[in-house]
Coordinates of C-alpha atoms in Angstrom, one line a residue:
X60 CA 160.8 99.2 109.5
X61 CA 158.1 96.6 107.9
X62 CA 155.7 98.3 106.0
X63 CA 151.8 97.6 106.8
X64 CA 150.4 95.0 104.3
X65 CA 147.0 95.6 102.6
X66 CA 144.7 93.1 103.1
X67 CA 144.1 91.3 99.6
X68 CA 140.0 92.8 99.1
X69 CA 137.9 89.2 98.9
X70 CA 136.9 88.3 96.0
X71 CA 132.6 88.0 96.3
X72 CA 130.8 86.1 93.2
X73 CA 127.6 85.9 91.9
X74 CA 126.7 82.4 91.3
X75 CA 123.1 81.6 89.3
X76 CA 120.7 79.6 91.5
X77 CA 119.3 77.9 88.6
X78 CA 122.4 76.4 87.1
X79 CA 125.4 76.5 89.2
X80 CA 127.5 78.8 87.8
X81 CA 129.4 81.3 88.4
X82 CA 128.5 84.3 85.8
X83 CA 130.1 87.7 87.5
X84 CA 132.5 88.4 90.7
X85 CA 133.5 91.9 91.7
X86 CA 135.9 93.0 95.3
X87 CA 134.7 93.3 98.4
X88 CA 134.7 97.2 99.7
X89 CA 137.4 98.0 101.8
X90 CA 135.1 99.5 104.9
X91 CA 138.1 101.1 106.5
X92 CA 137.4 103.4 103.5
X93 CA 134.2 104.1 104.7
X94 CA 135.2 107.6 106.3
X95 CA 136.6 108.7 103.0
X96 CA 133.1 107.7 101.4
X97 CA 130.6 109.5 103.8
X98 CA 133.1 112.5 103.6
X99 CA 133.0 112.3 99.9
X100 CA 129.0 111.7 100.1
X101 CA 128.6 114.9 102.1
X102 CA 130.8 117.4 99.7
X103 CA 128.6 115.9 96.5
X104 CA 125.2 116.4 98.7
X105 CA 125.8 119.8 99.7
X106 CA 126.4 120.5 95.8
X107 CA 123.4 118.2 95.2
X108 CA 120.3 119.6 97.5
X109 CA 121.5 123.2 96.4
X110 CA 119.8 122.3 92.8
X111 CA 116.0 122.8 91.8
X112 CA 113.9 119.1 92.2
X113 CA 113.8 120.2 88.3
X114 CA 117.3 120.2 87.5
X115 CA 117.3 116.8 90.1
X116 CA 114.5 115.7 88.0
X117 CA 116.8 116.0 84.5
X118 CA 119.0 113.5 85.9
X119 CA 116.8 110.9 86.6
X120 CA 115.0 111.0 83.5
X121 CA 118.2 109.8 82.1
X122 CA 118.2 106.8 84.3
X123 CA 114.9 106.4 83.0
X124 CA 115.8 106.4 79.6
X125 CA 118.9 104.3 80.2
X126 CA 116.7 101.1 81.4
X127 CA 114.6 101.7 78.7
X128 CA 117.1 101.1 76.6
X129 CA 118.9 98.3 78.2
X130 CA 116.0 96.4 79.6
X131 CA 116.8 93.3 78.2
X132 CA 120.3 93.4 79.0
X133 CA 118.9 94.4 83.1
X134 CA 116.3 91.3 82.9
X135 CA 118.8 88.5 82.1
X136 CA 121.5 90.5 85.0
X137 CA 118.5 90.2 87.3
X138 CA 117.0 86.3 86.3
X139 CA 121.0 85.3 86.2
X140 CA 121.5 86.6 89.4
X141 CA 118.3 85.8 91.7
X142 CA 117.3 82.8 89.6
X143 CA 113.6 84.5 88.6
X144 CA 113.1 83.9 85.0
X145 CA 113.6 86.8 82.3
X146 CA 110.2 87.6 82.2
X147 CA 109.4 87.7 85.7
X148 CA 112.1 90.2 85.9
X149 CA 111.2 92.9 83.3
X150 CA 107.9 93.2 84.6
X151 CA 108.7 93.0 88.6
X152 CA 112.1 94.8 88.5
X153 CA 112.7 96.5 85.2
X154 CA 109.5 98.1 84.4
X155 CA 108.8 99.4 88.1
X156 CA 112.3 100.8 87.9
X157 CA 111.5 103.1 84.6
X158 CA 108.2 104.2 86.6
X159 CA 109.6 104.8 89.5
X160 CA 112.1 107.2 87.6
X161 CA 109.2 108.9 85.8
X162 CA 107.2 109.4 88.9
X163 CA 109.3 110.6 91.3
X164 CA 110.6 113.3 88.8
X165 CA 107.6 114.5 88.1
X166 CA 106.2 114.7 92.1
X167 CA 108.4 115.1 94.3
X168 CA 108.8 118.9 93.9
X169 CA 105.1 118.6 94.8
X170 CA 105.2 116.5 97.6
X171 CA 108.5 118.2 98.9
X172 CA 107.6 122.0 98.0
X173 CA 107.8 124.0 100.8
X174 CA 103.1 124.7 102.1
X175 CA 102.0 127.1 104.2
X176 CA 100.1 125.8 107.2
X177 CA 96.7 127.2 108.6
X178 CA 96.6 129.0 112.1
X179 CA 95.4 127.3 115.0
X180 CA 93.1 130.4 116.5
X181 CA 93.0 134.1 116.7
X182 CA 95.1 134.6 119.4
X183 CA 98.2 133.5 116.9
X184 CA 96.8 136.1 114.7
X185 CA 100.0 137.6 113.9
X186 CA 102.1 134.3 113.3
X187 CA 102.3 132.2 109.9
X188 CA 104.2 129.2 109.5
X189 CA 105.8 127.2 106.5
X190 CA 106.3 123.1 106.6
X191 CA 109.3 122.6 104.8
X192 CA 110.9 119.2 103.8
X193 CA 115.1 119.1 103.7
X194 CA 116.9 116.3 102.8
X195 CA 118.2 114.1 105.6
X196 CA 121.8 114.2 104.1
X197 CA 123.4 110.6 103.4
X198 CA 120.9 107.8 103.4
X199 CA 122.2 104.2 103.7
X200 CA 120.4 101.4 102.2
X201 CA 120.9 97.9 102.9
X202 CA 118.5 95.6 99.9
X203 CA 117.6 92.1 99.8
X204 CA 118.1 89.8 97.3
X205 CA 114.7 88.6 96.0
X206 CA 114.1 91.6 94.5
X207 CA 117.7 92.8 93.8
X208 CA 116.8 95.9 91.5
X209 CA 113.7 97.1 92.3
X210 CA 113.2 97.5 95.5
X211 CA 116.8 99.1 96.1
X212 CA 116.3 101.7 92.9
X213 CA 113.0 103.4 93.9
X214 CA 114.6 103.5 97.5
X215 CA 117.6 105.7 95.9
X216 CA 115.7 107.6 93.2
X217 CA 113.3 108.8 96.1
X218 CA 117.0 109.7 98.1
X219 CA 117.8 111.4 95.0
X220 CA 114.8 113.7 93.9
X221 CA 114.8 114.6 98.2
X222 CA 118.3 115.8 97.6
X223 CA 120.2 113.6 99.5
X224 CA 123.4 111.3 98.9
X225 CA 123.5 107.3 98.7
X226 CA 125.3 105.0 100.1
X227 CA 124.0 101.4 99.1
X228 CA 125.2 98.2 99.4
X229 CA 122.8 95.2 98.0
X230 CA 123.1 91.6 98.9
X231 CA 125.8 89.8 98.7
X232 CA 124.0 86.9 97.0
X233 CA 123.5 89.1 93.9
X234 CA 126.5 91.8 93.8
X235 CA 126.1 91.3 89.8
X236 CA 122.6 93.9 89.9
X237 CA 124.6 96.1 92.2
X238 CA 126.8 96.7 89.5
X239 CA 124.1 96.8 87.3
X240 CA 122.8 99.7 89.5
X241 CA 125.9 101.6 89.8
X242 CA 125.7 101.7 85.4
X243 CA 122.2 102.9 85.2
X244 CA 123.1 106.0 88.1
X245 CA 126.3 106.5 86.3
X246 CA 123.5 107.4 82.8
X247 CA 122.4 110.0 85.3
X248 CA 125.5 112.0 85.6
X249 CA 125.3 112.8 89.1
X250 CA 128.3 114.1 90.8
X251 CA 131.3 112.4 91.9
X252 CA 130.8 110.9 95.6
X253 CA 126.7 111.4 95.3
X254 CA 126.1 107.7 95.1
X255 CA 128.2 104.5 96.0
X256 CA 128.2 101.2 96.4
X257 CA 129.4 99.5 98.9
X258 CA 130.4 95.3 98.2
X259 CA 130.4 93.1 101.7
X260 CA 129.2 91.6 104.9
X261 CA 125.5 93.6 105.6
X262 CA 126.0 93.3 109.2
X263 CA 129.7 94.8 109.3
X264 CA 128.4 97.6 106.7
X265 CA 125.3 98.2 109.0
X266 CA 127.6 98.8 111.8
X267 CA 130.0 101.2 109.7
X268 CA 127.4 103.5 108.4
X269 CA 126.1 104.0 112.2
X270 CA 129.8 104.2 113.6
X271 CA 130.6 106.6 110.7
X272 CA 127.2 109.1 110.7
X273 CA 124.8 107.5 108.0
X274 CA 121.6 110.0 108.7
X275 CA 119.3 107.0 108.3
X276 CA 119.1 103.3 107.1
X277 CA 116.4 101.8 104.9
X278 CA 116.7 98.0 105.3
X279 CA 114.7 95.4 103.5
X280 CA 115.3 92.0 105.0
X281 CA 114.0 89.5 108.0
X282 CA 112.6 90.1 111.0
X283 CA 115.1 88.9 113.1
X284 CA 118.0 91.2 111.5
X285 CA 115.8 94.4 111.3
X286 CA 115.2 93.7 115.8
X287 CA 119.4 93.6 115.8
X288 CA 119.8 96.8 113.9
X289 CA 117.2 98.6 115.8
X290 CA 119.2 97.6 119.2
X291 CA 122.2 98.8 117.0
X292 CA 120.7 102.1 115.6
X293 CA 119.8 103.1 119.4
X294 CA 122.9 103.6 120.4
X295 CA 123.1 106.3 117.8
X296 CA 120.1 107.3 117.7
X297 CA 119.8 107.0 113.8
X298 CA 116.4 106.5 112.6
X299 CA 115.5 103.5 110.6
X300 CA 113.3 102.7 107.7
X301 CA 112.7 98.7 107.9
X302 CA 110.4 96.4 105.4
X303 CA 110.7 93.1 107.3
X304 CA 108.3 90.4 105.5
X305 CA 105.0 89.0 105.8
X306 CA 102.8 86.1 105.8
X307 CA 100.3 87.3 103.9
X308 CA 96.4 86.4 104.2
X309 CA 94.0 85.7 101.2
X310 CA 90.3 85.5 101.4
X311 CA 88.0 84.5 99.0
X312 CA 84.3 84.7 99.1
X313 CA 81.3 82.8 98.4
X314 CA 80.3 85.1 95.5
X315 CA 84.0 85.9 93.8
X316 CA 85.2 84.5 90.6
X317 CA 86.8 81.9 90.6
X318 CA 88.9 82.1 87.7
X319 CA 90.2 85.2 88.8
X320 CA 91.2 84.1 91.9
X321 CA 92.9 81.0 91.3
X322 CA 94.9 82.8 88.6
X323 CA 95.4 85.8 91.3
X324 CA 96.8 83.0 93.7
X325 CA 98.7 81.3 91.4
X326 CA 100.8 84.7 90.5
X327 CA 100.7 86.0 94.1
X328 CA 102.1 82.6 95.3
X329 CA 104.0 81.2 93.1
X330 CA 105.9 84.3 91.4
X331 CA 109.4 85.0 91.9
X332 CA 109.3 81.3 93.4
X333 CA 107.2 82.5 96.3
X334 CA 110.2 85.0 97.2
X335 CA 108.4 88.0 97.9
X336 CA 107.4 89.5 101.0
X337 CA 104.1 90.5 99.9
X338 CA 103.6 87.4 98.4
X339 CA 100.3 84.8 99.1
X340 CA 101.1 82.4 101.5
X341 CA 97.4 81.9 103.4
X342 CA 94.3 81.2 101.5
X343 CA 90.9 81.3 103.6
X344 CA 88.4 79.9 101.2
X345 CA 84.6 80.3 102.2
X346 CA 83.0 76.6 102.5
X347 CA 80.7 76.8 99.6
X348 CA 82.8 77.6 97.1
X349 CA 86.4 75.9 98.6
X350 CA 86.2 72.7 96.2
X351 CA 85.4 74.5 93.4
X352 CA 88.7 77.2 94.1
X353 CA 90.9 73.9 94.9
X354 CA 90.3 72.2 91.6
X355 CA 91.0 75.5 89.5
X356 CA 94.0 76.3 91.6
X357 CA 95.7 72.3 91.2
X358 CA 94.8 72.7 87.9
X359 CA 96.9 76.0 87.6
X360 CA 99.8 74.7 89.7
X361 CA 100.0 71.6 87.8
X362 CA 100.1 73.3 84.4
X363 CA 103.1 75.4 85.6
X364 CA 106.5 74.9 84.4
X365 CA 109.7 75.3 86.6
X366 CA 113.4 75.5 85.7
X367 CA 116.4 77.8 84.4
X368 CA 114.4 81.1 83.2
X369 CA 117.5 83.2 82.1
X370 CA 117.3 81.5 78.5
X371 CA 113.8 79.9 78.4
X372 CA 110.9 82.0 77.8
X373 CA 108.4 78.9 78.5
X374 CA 109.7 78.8 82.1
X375 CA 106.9 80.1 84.4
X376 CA 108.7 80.0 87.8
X377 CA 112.7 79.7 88.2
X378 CA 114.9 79.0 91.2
X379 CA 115.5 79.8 94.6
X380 CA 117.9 81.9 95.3
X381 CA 120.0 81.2 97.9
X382 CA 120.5 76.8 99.4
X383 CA 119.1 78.5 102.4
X384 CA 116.2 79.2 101.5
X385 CA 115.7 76.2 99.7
X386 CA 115.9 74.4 103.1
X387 CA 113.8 76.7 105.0
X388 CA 110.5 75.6 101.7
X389 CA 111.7 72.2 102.4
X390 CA 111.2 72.4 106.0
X391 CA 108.3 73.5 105.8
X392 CA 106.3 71.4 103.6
X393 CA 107.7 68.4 105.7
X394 CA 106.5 69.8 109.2
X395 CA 103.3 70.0 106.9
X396 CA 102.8 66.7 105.7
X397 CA 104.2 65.6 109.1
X398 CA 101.1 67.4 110.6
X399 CA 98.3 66.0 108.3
X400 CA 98.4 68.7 105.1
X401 CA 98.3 66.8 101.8
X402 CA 100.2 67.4 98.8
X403 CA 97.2 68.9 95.9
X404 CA 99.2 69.3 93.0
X405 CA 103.3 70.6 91.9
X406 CA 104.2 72.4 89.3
X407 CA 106.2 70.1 86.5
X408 CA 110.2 70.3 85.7
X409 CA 111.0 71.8 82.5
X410 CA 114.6 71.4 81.3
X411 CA 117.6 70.9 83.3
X412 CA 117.5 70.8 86.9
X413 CA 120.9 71.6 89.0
X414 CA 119.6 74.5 90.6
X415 CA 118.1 75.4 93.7
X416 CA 114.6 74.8 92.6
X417 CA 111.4 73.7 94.5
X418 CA 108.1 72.4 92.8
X419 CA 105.1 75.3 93.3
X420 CA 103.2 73.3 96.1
X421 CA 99.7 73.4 96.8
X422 CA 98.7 72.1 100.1
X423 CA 95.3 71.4 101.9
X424 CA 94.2 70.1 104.9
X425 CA 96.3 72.6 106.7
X426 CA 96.4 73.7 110.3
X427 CA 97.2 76.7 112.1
X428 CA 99.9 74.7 114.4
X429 CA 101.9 74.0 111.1
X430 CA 104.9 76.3 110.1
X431 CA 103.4 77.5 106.9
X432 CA 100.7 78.8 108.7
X433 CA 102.8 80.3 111.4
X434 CA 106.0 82.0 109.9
X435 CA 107.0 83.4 106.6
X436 CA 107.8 80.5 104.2
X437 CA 109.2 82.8 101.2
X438 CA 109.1 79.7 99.1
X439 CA 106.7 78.3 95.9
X440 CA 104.5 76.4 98.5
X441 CA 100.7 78.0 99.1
X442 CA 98.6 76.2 102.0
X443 CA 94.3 76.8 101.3
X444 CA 91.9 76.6 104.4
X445 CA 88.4 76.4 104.3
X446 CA 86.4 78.7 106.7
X447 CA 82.6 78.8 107.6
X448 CA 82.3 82.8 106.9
X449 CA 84.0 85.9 106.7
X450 CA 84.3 86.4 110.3
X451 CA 86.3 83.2 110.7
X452 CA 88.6 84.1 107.4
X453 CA 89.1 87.6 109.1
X454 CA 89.9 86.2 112.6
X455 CA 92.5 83.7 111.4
X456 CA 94.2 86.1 108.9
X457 CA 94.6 88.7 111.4
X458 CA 95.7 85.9 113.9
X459 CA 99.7 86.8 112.8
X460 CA 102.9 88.5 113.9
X461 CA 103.4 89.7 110.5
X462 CA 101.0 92.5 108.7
X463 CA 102.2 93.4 105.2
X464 CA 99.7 93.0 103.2
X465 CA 96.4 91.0 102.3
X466 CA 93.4 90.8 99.6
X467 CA 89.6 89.8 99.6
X468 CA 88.4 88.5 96.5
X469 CA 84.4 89.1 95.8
X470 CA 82.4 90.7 93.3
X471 CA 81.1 93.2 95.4
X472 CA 83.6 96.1 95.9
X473 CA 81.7 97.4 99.1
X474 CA 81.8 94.6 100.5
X475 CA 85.1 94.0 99.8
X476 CA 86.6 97.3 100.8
X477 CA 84.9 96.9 104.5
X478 CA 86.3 93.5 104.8
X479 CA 89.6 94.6 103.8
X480 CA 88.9 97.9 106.1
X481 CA 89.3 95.0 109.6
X482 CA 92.2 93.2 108.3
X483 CA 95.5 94.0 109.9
X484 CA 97.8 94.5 107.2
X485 CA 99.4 97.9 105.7
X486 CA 97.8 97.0 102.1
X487 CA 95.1 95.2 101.2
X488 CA 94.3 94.9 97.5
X489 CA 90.5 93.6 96.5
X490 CA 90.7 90.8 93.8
X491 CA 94.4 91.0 92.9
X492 CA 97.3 90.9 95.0
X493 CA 101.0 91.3 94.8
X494 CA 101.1 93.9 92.4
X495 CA 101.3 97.4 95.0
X496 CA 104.7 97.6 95.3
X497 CA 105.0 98.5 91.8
X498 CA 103.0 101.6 92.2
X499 CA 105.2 104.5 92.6
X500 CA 102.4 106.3 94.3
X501 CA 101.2 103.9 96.8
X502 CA 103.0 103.5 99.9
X503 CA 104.8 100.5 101.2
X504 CA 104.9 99.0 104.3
X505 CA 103.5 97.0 107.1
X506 CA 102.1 97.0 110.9
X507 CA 103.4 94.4 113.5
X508 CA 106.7 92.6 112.7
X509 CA 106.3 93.6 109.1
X510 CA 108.5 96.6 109.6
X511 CA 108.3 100.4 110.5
X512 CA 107.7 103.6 108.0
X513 CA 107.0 103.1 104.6
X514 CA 108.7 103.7 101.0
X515 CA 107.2 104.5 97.8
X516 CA 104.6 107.5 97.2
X517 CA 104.4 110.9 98.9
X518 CA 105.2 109.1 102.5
X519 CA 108.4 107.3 101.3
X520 CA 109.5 110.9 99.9
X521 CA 108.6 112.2 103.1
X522 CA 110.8 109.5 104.7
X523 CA 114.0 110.8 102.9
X524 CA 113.9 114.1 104.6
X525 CA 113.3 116.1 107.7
X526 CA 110.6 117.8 108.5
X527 CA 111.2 121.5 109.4
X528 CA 109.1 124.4 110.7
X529 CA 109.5 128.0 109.5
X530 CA 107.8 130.6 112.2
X531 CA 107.2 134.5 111.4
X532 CA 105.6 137.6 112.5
X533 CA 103.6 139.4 110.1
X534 CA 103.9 142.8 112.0
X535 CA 107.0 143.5 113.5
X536 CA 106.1 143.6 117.4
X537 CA 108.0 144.3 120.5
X538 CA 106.7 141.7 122.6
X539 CA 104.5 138.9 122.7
X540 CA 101.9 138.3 125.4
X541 CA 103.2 136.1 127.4
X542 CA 107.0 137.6 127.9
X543 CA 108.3 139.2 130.8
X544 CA 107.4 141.5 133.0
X545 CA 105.2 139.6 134.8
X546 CA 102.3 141.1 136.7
X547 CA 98.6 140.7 137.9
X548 CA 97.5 142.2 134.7
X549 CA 99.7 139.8 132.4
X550 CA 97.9 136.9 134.7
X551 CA 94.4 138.3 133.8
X552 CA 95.4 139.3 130.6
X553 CA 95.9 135.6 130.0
X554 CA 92.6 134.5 131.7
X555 CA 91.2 136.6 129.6
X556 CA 93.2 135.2 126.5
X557 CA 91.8 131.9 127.3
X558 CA 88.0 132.5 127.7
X559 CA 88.0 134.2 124.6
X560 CA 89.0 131.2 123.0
X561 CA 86.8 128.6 124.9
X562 CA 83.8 131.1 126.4
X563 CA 81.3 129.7 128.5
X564 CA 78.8 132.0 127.0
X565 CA 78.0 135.1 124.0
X566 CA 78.5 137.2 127.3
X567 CA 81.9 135.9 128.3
X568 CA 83.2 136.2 124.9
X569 CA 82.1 139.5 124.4
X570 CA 83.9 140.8 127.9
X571 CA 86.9 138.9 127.7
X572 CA 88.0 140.4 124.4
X573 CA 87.1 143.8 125.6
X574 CA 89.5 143.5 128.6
X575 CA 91.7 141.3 126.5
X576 CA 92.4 143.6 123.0
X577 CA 93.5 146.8 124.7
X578 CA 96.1 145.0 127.0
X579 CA 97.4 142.6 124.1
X580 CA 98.0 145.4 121.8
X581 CA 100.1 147.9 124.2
X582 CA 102.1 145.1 125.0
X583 CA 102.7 143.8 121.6
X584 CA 103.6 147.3 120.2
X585 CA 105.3 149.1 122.9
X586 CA 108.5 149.2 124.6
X587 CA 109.3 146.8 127.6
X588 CA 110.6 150.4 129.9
X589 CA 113.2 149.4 132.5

């Protein structure tokens, strides 16, 4: 008899985007494993949710304290591995990670705690009811790979501190910050099976966790991949959480400064090469003032610096990521120029250049039939419109499939906060942008194709869990009103029940709950005789 041959695991590597090489490689997962892992997940979580959110809370303070301590050692994993500079890294993935820690230790027993909720109307006068929040069990997440560690951490510390197990499995384009990951969880000392991370293909993991009982999936990716794993998820019925991308609108008025703006859309453009979902990609600039924002802004782009960041701190924007991506800028800025936009100033190379880089681009003279305009670029290329008034800036933002997030830039805040009040976005920031996501406390999410629920803040705790009702009597009674045996008075009884509670007049009241009290309380507190 031949004995079954193992498959030999694939080897996955993490190559940089900004120089070529090949820095870390680590197996694939072997997903025929996969029942073993959710089995093992379950036995830690049951262990797990029976602690207090302190003792939960102890743990992740270590994490806390372990990427405090190896933060530079994180940024360079990170800027290696996505091809962001060093820099970019510790304060858009390192940093948030540390406050996310803090954050969630210190509120999520308050967000989570078990409240007593208010009674509806008197004739519930003997019922009370507790809202409780129980964790969902094992939460899968799926992360992208322009944002490698942040955005996957704060999804598994919210898991955590919501008492619930983690299976995660991060993109394949940067498996080297998974294992970062798995080092800064092991500082927490959780126990065996709580957390693991799974190496491969995110479609064939997708389909394991729903074939083997994940109890939802947070998924942070394209639009087109969160539509197939909703189709998926329905045959399951497993709920989703899904952060899908955006296209996101900026608007600058007539009275806003200037300086601040241009710097604001330089950072919210150009950062992390343009890779970021929430990331400028639209300016609408109000006619008297659009000259004076496109010379600041060329000014800015020219003065910027691109190249390998992982060694360099006087790189300002690094690489690409992934050759697709690169392709996808490229196309862009060709249907562009193609359509009329012009070219208004690149950033300049600084140092070696066999990456996967792309010059930040400012374009003008754009239209709303040109890609850029139209889809999610998620590249260093940021396309400015002049607009008569508000009205048209708010029209023509709006005017999108995507809805993540936006800004307004004025000095007046009122003014501001209405205008950012009508734009269809799930965040809207006034004179700053890109920045949210950072804030444990504020929600994240968008409307449209942007995605469905949110994480971060009270809501994203509220996403890792189910919400439960608790019920009680306060005095023990026999019956309740509207239980058996049925009879002309229980119909009038009930009549009675509900014009005390909506009475047509003082009259009306007044009788009802006469004929109403004595028949409630006999049948409340006395036997049902048969």
């Amino acid at each position: 008899m031949n004995a079954v041959e193992t498959p030999t695991p694939k080897r996955v590597e993490d190559i940089n985007p900004a120089t070529g090489e090949c820095f870390f490689h680590i197996e694939e997962t072997d997903l025929r494993r996969m029942p073993d892992m959710l089995a093992a997940a379950r036995r830690a979580q049951a262990q797990w949710a029976a602690k207090s959110f302190k003792q939960r809370a102890e743990h992740i303070q270590r994490m806390r304290r372990y990427i405090v301590e190896h933060a530079e050692t994180l940024s360079l994993t990170v800027s290696r591995s996505n091809g962001k500079t060093r820099t970019d890294a510790l304060a858009t993935e390192v940093l948030p990670c540390a406050l996310a820690c803090n954050w969630y230790a210190k509120n999520a027993a308050r967000v989570l705690k078990p409240k007593m909720r208010g009674g509806g109307n008197l004739l519930f006068f003997n019922k009370r009811t507790q809202m409780m929040h129980v964790p969902l069990g094992v939460v899968g997440i799926i992360s992208p790979w322009n944002y490698p560690l942040s955005i996957p951490f704060g999804e598994i510390v919210m898991g955590l501190m919501a008492g619930n197990a983690i299976l995660l499995k991060v993109a394949a384009a940067t498996p080297a910050v998974g294992k970062a990951i798995e080092e800064i969880v092991a500082a927490g000392d959780l126990p065996d099976g709580l957390f693991q991370h799974v190496v491969g293909s995110g479609s064939q993991v997708a389909t394991a966790f729903f074939r083997h009982g994940v109890n939802k999936l947070f998924f942070t990716g394209s639009v087109n991949a969160g539509k197939q794993l909703m189709a998926q998820a329905a045959e399951t019925l497993t709920p989703l959480s899904l952060e899908l991308g955006g296209n996101d609108a900026m608007i600058v008025l007539e009275d806003a400064d200037l300086e601040r703006a241009a710097n604001g859309a330089a950072w919210g453009g150009y950062q992390n090469a343009g890779q970021s979902c929430g990331g400028v990609e639209r300016i609408y600039v109000l006619a008297p003032v659009y000259d004076e924002f496109v010379r600041l802004l060329a000014a800015k782009t020219r003065a910027l610096r691109h190249g390998a960041g992982h060694d360099n701190f006087n790189i300002d924007m690094g690489s690409l990521t992934t050759a697709g991506q690169l392709r996808t800028v490229q196309q862009h800025l060709d249907d562009a120029l193609a359509k009329g936009a012009k070219i208004a100033a690149q950033s300049q190379p600084a140092g070696p250049q066999h990456g996967q880089f792309h010059p930040a681009t400012l374009l003008t003279d754009v239209t709303d039939d040109m890609l850029t305009m139209r889809d999610e670029t998620f590249g260093p290329l940021l396309a400015v419109c002049k607009v008569a008034n508000e009205e048209e800036a708010l029209a023509r933002a709006n005017d999108s499939n995507l809805a993540l997030t936006s800004s307004v830039w004025t000095r007046d805040t009122r003014r501001g906060r209405a205008l950012a009040a009508r734009l269809e976005t799930g965040v809207t920031t006034i004179n700053d942008h890109l920045y949210t996501h950072g804030l444990s406390e504020t929600p994240w999410g968008g409307w449209k194709e942007s995605g469905i629920g949110r994480t971060h803040g009270p809501e994203g705790l509220h996403e890792m869990t189910q919400s439960k009702v608790v019920n009680w009597d306060i005095l023990p009674s026999k019956r309740n009103l509207w239980w058996y045996p049925f009879d002309e008075a229980t119909f009038k009884a009930l009549l009675n029940a509900l014009r005390f509670v909506f009475p047509r007049s003082a009259g009306e009241w007044l009788g009802s709950s006469l004929k109403l009290t004595p028949y409630l309380l006999r049948k409340m507190f006395t036997r049902w005789r048969t």
